[in-house]
PDB file of C-alpha atoms in Angstrom:
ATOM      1  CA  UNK V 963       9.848  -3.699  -5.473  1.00 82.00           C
ATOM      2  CA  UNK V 964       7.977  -0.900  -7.342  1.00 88.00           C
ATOM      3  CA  UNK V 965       8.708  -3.009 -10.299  1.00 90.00           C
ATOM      4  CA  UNK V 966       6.275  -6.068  -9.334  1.00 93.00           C
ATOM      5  CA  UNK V 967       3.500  -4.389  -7.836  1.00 95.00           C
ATOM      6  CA  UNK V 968       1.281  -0.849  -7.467  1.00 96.00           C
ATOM      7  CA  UNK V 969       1.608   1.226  -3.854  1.00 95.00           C
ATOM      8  CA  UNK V 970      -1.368   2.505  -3.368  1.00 95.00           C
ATOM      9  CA  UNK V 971      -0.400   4.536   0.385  1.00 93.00           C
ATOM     10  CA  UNK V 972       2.860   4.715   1.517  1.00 90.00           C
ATOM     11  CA  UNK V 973       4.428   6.245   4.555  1.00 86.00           C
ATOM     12  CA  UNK V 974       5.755   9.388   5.004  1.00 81.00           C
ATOM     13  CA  UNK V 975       9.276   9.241   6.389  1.00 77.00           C
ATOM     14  CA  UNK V 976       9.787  13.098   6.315  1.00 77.00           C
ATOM     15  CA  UNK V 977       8.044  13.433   9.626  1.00 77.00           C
ATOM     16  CA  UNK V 978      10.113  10.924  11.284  1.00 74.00           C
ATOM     17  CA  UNK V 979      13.055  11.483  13.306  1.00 73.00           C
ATOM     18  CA  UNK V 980      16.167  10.529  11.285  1.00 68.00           C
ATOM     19  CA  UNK V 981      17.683   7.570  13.603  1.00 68.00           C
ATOM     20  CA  UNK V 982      13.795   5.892  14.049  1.00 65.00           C
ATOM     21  CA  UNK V 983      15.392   2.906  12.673  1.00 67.00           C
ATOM     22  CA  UNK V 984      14.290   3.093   8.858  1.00 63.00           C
ATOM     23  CA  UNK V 985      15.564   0.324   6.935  1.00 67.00           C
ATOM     24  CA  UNK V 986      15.364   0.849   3.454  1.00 69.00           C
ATOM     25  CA  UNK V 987      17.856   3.142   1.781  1.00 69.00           C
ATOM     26  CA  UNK V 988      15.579   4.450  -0.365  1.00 71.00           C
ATOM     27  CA  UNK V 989      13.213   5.299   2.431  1.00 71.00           C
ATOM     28  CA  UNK V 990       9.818   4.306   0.494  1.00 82.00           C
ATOM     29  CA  UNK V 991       8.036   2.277   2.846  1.00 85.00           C
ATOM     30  CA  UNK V 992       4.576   0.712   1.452  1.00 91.00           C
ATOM     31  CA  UNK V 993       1.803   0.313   3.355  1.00 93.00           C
ATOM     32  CA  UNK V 994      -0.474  -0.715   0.911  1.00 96.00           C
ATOM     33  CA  UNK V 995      -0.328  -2.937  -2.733  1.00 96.00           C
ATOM     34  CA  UNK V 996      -1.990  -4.226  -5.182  1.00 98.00           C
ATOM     35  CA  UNK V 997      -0.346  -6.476  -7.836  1.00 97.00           C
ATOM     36  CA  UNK V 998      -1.722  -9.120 -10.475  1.00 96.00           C
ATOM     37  CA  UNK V 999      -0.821 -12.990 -10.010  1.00 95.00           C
ATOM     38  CA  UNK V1000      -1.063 -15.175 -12.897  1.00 95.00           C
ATOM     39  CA  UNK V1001      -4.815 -14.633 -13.485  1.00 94.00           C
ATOM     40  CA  UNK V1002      -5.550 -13.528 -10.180  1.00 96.00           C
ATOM     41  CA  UNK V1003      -6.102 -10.150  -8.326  1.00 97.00           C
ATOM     42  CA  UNK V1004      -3.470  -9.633  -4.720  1.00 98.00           C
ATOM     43  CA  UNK V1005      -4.019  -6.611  -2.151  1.00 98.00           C
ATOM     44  CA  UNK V1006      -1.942  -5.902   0.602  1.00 97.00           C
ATOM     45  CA  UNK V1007      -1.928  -3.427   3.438  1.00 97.00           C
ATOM     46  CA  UNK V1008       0.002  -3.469   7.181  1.00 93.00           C
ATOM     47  CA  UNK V1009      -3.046  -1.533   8.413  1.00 93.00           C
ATOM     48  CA  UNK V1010      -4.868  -3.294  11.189  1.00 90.00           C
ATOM     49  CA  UNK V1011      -2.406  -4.618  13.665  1.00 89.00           C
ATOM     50  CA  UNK V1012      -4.099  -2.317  16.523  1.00 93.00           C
ATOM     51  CA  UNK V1013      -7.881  -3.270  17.411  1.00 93.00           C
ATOM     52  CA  UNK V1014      -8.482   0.403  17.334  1.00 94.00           C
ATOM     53  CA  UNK V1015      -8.186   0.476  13.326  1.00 93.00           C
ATOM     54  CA  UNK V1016     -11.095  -1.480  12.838  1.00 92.00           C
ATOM     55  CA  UNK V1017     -13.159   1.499  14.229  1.00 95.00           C
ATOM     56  CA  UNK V1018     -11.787   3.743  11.573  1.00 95.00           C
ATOM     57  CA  UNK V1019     -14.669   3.652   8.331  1.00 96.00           C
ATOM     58  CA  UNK V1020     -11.981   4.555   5.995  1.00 95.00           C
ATOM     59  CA  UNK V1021      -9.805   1.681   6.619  1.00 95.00           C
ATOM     60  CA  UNK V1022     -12.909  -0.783   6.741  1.00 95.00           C
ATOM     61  CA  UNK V1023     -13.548   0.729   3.687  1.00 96.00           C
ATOM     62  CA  UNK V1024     -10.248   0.308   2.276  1.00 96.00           C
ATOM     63  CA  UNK V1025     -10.461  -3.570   2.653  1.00 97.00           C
ATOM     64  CA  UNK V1026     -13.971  -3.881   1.603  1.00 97.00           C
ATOM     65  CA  UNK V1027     -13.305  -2.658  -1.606  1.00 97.00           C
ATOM     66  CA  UNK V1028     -10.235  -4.451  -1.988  1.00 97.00           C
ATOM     67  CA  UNK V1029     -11.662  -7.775  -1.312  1.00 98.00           C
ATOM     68  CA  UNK V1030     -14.021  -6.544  -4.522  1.00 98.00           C
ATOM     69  CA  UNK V1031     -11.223  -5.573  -6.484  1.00 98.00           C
ATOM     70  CA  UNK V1032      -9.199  -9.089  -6.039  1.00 98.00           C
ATOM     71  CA  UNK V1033     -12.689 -10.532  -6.541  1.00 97.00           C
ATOM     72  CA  UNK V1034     -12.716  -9.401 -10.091  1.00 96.00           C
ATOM     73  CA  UNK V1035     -15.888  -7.521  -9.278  1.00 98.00           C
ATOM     74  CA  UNK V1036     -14.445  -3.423  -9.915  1.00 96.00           C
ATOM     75  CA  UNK V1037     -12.302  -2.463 -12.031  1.00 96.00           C
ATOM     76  CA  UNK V1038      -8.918  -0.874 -10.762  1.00 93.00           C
ATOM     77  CA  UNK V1039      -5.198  -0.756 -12.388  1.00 94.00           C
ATOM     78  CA  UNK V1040      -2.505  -2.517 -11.024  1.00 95.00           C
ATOM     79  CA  UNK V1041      -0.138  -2.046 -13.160  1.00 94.00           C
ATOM     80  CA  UNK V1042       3.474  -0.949 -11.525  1.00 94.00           C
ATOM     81  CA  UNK V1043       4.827   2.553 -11.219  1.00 92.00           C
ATOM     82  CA  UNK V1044       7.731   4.302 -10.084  1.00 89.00           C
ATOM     83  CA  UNK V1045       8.252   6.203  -6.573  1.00 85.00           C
ATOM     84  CA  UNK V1046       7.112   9.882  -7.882  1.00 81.00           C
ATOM     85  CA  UNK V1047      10.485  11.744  -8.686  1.00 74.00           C
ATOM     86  CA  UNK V1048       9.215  14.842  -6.236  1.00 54.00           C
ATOM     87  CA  UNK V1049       8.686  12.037  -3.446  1.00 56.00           C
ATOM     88  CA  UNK V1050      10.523  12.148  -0.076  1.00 49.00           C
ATOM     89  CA  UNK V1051      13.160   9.964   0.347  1.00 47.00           C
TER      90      UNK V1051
END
């Protein structure tokens, strides 16, 4: 839920074919989060189920500096917003 947690990249479902199977009514589909816990820092992506991803320097990137962030070594807001109103649903 938007409510408990920061998207940070999402997935566009306009491109998709409209019976590919989506599952969420209000077709916002997170691929990556970051949320506070208590005192601590959480980051989440799907990214990196295919070997091939690794190779990409953006996504190595991605993870590098979220393992800083939920280190407590950057700076970075995680505080929950709303799906933009002009977002695709």
């Amino acid at each position: 839920s938007r409510e408990k947690l920061r998207v940070l990249l999402r997935l566009d479902v306009s491109t998709m074919p409209a019976n590919a199977g989506n599952r969420r009514a209000d077709g916002d589909f997170p691929l990556a989060w970051a949320k506070t816990y208590g005192k601590g820092r959480v980051f989440y992506s799907s990214l990196g189920h295919a070997a091939e991803t690794w190779d990409n320097r953006d996504v190595a990137q991605m993870y590098f500096e979220a393992i800083k962030w939920a280190l407590g070594l950057t700076a970075g807001d995680a505080t929950p917003r709303p799906l933009p109103g002009g977002a695709q649903r």
